[in-house]
Amino acid sequence: QKEVEQNSGPLSVPEGAIASLNCTYSDRGSQSFFWYRQYSGKSPELIMSIYSNGDKEDGRFTAQLNKASQYVSLLIRDSQPSDSATYLCAVNRPPGENTPLVFGKGTRLSVIA
Amino acid sequence: GAVVSQHPSWVICKSGTSVKIECRSLDFQATTMFWYRQFPKQSLMLMATSNEGSKATYEQGVEKDKFLINHASLTLSTLTVTSAHPEDSSFYICTPPKDLAGDNEQYFGPGTRLTVT
């Protein structure tokens, strides 16, 4: 069973703090890893993608990938109330790279002003 | 790149009727399209993959006779929910494989919210 696991939360952080979101996946063959932000009633919005081990930074967001541990994380620095949403971790379904995604159930983040 | 539009954006229908959802590629040729659905308070799940000029492939547990997918052209893929029931109420989203996007990223379109009464 190919699975993506996330803590459902809610994760509450004060405004300005760092929010840390974690995700594990079961299929070692996955090659593409994504974090999406989804507001209630809206379609998922791509936040970050990462394809190789290590860190990838984009503004306030940093994605971390550790393929040996089958672990992906997302750090949000200087969290803002507007960051309050559900964050979905997704990995591609092997084999190959341009394949459908398997999603975790999402972590609800609440940033308290 | 790889912008898709869906129509309608939301629809309410009565139980037993059929609903067609259109997914159009606006700036690329969609040889393949993935269809996902998201039930309330759940995550996205792949329903099926449509390919232009051939039959769609369905995920285990998805009834192909109920969810009719037609990939009629390189710009249009449709999902028809036949004999809809309240349990089919969901958010339906189409998206192409990421290699069709100019920047090779996996984006999702606006989706269609279906409510069956």
Tab-separated table of N, CA, C and O in Angstrom, chain B residues 1-3 27-28 100-103 105 107:
chain	number	residue	atom	x	y	z
B	1	GLY	N	2.605	27.950	-17.216
B	1	GLY	CA	2.239	26.970	-18.229
B	1	GLY	C	1.335	25.896	-17.686
B	1	GLY	O	1.174	25.767	-16.476
B	2	ALA	N	0.710	25.099	-18.579
B	2	ALA	CA	-0.198	24.011	-18.226
B	2	ALA	C	-1.411	24.512	-17.458
B	2	ALA	O	-1.781	23.959	-16.432
B	3	VAL	N	-2.020	25.569	-17.996
B	3	VAL	CA	-3.208	26.115	-17.362
B	3	VAL	C	-4.433	25.340	-17.840
B	3	VAL	O	-4.614	25.120	-19.037
B	27	ASP	N	-3.233	26.391	-22.667
B	27	ASP	CA	-1.980	26.816	-23.285
B	27	ASP	C	-1.043	25.663	-23.594
B	27	ASP	O	0.165	25.847	-23.757
B	28	PHE	N	-1.601	24.451	-23.700
B	28	PHE	CA	-0.767	23.299	-24.012
B	28	PHE	C	-1.661	22.210	-24.590
B	28	PHE	O	-2.885	22.275	-24.503
B	100	LEU	N	4.004	18.527	-18.791
B	100	LEU	CA	3.323	19.357	-19.773
B	100	LEU	C	3.330	20.831	-19.378
B	100	LEU	O	2.957	21.690	-20.173
B	101	ALA	N	3.730	21.102	-18.146
B	101	ALA	CA	3.847	22.494	-17.708
B	101	ALA	C	5.194	23.034	-18.156
B	101	ALA	O	6.194	22.318	-18.115
B	102	GLY	N	5.229	24.270	-18.540
B	102	GLY	CA	6.472	24.859	-19.022
B	102	GLY	C	7.597	24.810	-18.013
B	102	GLY	O	8.758	24.669	-18.372
B	103	ASP	N	7.237	24.882	-16.739
B	103	ASP	CA	8.271	24.868	-15.694
B	103	ASP	C	8.346	23.521	-14.986
B	103	ASP	O	8.970	23.415	-13.932
B	105	GLU	N	6.319	21.852	-13.201
B	105	GLU	CA	5.757	21.798	-11.853
B	105	GLU	C	4.325	21.265	-11.927
B	105	GLU	O	3.661	21.366	-12.949
B	107	TYR	N	0.771	21.671	-11.040
B	107	TYR	CA	-0.255	22.606	-10.578
B	107	TYR	C	-1.630	21.945	-10.661
B	107	TYR	O	-1.838	21.008	-11.421
